[in-house]
mmCIF file of C-alpha atoms in Angstrom:
data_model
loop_
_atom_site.group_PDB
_atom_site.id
_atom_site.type_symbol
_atom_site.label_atom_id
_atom_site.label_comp_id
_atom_site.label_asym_id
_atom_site.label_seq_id
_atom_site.Cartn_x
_atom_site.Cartn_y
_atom_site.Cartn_z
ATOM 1 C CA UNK A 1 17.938 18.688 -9.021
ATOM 2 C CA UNK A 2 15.376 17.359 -6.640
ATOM 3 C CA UNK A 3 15.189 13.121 -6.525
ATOM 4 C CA UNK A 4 11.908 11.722 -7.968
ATOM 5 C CA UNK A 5 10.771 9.137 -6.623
ATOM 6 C CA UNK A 6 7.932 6.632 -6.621
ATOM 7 C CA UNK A 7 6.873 4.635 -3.423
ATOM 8 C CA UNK A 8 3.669 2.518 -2.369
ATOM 9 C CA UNK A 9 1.537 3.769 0.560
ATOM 10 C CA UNK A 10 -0.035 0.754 2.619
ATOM 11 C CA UNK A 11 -2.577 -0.222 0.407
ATOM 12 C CA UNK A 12 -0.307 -0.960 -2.760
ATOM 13 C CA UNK A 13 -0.858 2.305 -4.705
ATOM 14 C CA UNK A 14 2.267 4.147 -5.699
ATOM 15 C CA UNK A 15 2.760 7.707 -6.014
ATOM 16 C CA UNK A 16 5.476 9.368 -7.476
ATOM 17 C CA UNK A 17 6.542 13.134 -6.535
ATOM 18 C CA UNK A 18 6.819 14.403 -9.659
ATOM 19 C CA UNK A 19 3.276 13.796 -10.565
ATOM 20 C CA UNK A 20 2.384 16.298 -7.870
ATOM 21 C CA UNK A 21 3.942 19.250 -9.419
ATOM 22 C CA UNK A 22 1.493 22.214 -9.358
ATOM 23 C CA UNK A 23 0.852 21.498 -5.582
ATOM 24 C CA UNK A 24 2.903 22.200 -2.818
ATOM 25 C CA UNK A 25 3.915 19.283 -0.808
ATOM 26 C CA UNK A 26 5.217 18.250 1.927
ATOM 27 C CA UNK A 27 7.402 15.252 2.014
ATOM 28 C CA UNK A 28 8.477 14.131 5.923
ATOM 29 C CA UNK A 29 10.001 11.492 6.679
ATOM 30 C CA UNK A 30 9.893 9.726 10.213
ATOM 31 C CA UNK A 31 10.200 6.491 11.739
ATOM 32 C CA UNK A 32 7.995 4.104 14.819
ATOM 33 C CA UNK A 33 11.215 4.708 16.608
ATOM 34 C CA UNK A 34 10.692 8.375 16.872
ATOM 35 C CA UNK A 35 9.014 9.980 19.433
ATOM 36 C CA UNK A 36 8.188 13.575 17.908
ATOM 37 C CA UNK A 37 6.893 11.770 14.928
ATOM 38 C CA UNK A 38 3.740 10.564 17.203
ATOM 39 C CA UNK A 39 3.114 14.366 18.580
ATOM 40 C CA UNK A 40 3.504 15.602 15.219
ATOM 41 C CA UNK A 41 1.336 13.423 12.788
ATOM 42 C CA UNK A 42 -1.716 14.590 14.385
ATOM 43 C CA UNK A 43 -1.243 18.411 13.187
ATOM 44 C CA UNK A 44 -0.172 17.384 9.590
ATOM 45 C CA UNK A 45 -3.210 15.842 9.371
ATOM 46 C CA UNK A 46 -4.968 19.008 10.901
ATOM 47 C CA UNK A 47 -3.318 20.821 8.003
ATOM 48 C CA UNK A 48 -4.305 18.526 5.712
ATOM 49 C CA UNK A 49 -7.843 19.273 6.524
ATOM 50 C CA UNK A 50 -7.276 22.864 6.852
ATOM 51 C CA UNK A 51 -5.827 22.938 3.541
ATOM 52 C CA UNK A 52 -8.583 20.236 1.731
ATOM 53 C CA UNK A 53 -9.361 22.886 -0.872
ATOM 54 C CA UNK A 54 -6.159 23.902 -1.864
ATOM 55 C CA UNK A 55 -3.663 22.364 -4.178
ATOM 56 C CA UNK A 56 -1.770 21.007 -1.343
ATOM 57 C CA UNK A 57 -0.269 17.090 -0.665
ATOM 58 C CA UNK A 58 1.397 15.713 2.401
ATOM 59 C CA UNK A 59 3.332 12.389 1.312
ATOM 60 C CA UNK A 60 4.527 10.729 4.897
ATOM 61 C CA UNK A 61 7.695 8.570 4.278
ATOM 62 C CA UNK A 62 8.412 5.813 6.781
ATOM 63 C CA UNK A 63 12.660 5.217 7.293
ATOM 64 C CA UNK A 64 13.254 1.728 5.951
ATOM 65 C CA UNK A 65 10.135 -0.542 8.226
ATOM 66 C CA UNK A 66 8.567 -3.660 7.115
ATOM 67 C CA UNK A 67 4.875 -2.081 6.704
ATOM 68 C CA UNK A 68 3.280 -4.420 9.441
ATOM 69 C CA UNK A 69 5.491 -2.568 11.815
ATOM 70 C CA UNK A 70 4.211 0.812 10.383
ATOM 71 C CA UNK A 71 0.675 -0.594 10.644
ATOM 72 C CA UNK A 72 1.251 -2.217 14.092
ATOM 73 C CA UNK A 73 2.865 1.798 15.292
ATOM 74 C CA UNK A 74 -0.279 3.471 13.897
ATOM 75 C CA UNK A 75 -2.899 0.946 15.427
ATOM 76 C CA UNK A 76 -0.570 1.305 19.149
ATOM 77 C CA UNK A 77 -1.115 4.971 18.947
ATOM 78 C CA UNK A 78 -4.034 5.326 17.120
ATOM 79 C CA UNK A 79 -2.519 7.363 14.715
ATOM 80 C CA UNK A 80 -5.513 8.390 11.619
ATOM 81 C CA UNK A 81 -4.169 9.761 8.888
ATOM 82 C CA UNK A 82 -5.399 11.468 5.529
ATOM 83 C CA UNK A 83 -2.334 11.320 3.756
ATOM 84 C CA UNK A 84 -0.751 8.314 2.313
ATOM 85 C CA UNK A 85 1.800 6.820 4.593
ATOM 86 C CA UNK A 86 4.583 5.613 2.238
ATOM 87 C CA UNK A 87 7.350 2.668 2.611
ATOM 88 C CA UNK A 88 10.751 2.956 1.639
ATOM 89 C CA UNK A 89 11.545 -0.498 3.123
ATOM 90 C CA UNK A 90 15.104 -0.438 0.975
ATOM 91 C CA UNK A 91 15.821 2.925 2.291
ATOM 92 C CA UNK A 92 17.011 4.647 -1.520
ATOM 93 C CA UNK A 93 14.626 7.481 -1.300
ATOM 94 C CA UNK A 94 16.306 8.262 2.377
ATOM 95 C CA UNK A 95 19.780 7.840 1.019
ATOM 96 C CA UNK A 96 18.629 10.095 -2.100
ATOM 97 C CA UNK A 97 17.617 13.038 -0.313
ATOM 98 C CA UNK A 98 20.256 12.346 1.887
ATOM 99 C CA UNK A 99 17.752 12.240 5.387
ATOM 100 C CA UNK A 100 19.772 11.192 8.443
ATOM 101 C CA UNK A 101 17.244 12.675 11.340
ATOM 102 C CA UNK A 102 13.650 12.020 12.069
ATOM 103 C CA UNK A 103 11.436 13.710 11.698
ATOM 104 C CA UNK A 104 13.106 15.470 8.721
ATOM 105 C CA UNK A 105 10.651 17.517 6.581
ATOM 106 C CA UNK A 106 10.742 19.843 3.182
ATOM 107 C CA UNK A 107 8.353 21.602 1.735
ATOM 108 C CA UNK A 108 8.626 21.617 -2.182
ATOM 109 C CA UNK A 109 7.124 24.308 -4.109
ATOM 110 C CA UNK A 110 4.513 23.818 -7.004
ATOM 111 C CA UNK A 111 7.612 24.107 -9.852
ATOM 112 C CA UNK A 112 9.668 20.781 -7.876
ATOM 113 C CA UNK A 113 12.188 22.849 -5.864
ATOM 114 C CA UNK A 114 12.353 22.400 -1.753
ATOM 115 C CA UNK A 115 11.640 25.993 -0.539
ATOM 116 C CA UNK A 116 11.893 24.511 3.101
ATOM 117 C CA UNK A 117 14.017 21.789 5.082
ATOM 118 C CA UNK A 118 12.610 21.524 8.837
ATOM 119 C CA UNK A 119 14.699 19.172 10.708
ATOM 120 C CA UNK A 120 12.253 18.320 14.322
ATOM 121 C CA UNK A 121 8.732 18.218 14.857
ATOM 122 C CA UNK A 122 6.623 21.466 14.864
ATOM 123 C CA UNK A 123 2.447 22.086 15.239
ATOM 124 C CA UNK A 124 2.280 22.003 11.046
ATOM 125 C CA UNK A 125 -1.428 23.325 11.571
ATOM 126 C CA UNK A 126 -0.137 26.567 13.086
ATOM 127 C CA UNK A 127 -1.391 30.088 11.391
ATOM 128 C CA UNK A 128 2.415 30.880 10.806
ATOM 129 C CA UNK A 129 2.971 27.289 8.753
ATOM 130 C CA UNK A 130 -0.335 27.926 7.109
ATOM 131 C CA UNK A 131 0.280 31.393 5.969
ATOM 132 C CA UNK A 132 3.950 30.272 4.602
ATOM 133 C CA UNK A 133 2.544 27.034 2.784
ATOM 134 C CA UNK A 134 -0.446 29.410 1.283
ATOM 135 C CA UNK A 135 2.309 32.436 0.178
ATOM 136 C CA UNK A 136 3.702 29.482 -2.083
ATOM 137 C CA UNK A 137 0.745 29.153 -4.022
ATOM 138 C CA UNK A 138 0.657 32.435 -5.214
#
């Protein structure tokens, strides 16, 4: 069975994956230390945008930082976002799904299940990503 979980993004509010079911989402997980991670936010928030009408989530877990360093990463690159950015400072949600490279990304299908396990940064806004994460809906 998939881990639930429940984590707070950078303003305090928690979110917890199995309240999303319904939706696909994508759950990465990255780190400040990881170059790809900087190339690769900006398309998952392109696909967030591209996907704004669909029942779609991105939940962006950060590998075990204090959350000024998260804050301090995103100001440095001037990373926006319009997805939550979530802290697993204790690092149990990494050790759950058992993440040991970053950027390490599934894609979980609106009944809980991971359909997809990406390990490495891709364009996420790409037609072929797009048309896969829209074929799930269905």
């Amino acid at each position: 069975p998939l881990p639930d979980f429940t984590l707070s993004d950078m303003a305090g509010t928690a979110h917890t994956l199995s309240k999303y079911r319904g939706k696909v989402v994508m759950v990465n997980f990255w780190a400040t230390y990881c170059g790809p991670c900087i190339k690769e936010m900006p398309s998952m928030a392109r696909l967030k945008e591209k996907m704004a009408v669909k029942p779609f989530e991105i939940l962006a877990i950060d590998m075990a930082e204090e959350k000024g360093d998260v804050a301090g990463f995103m100001r440095h690159h001037k990373i926006e976002v319009n997805f939550p950015i979530l802290l697993d400072m204790e690092g149990n949600v990494i050790e759950q799904w058992m993440v040991s490279a970053v950027p390490t990304t599934f894609i979980v299908g609106p009944q809980g299940k991971i359909h997809y396990a990406l390990y490495g940064a891709i364009e996420w806004d790409s037609d072929e990503v797009v048309s896969t994460i829209n074929g799930l809906m269905k």
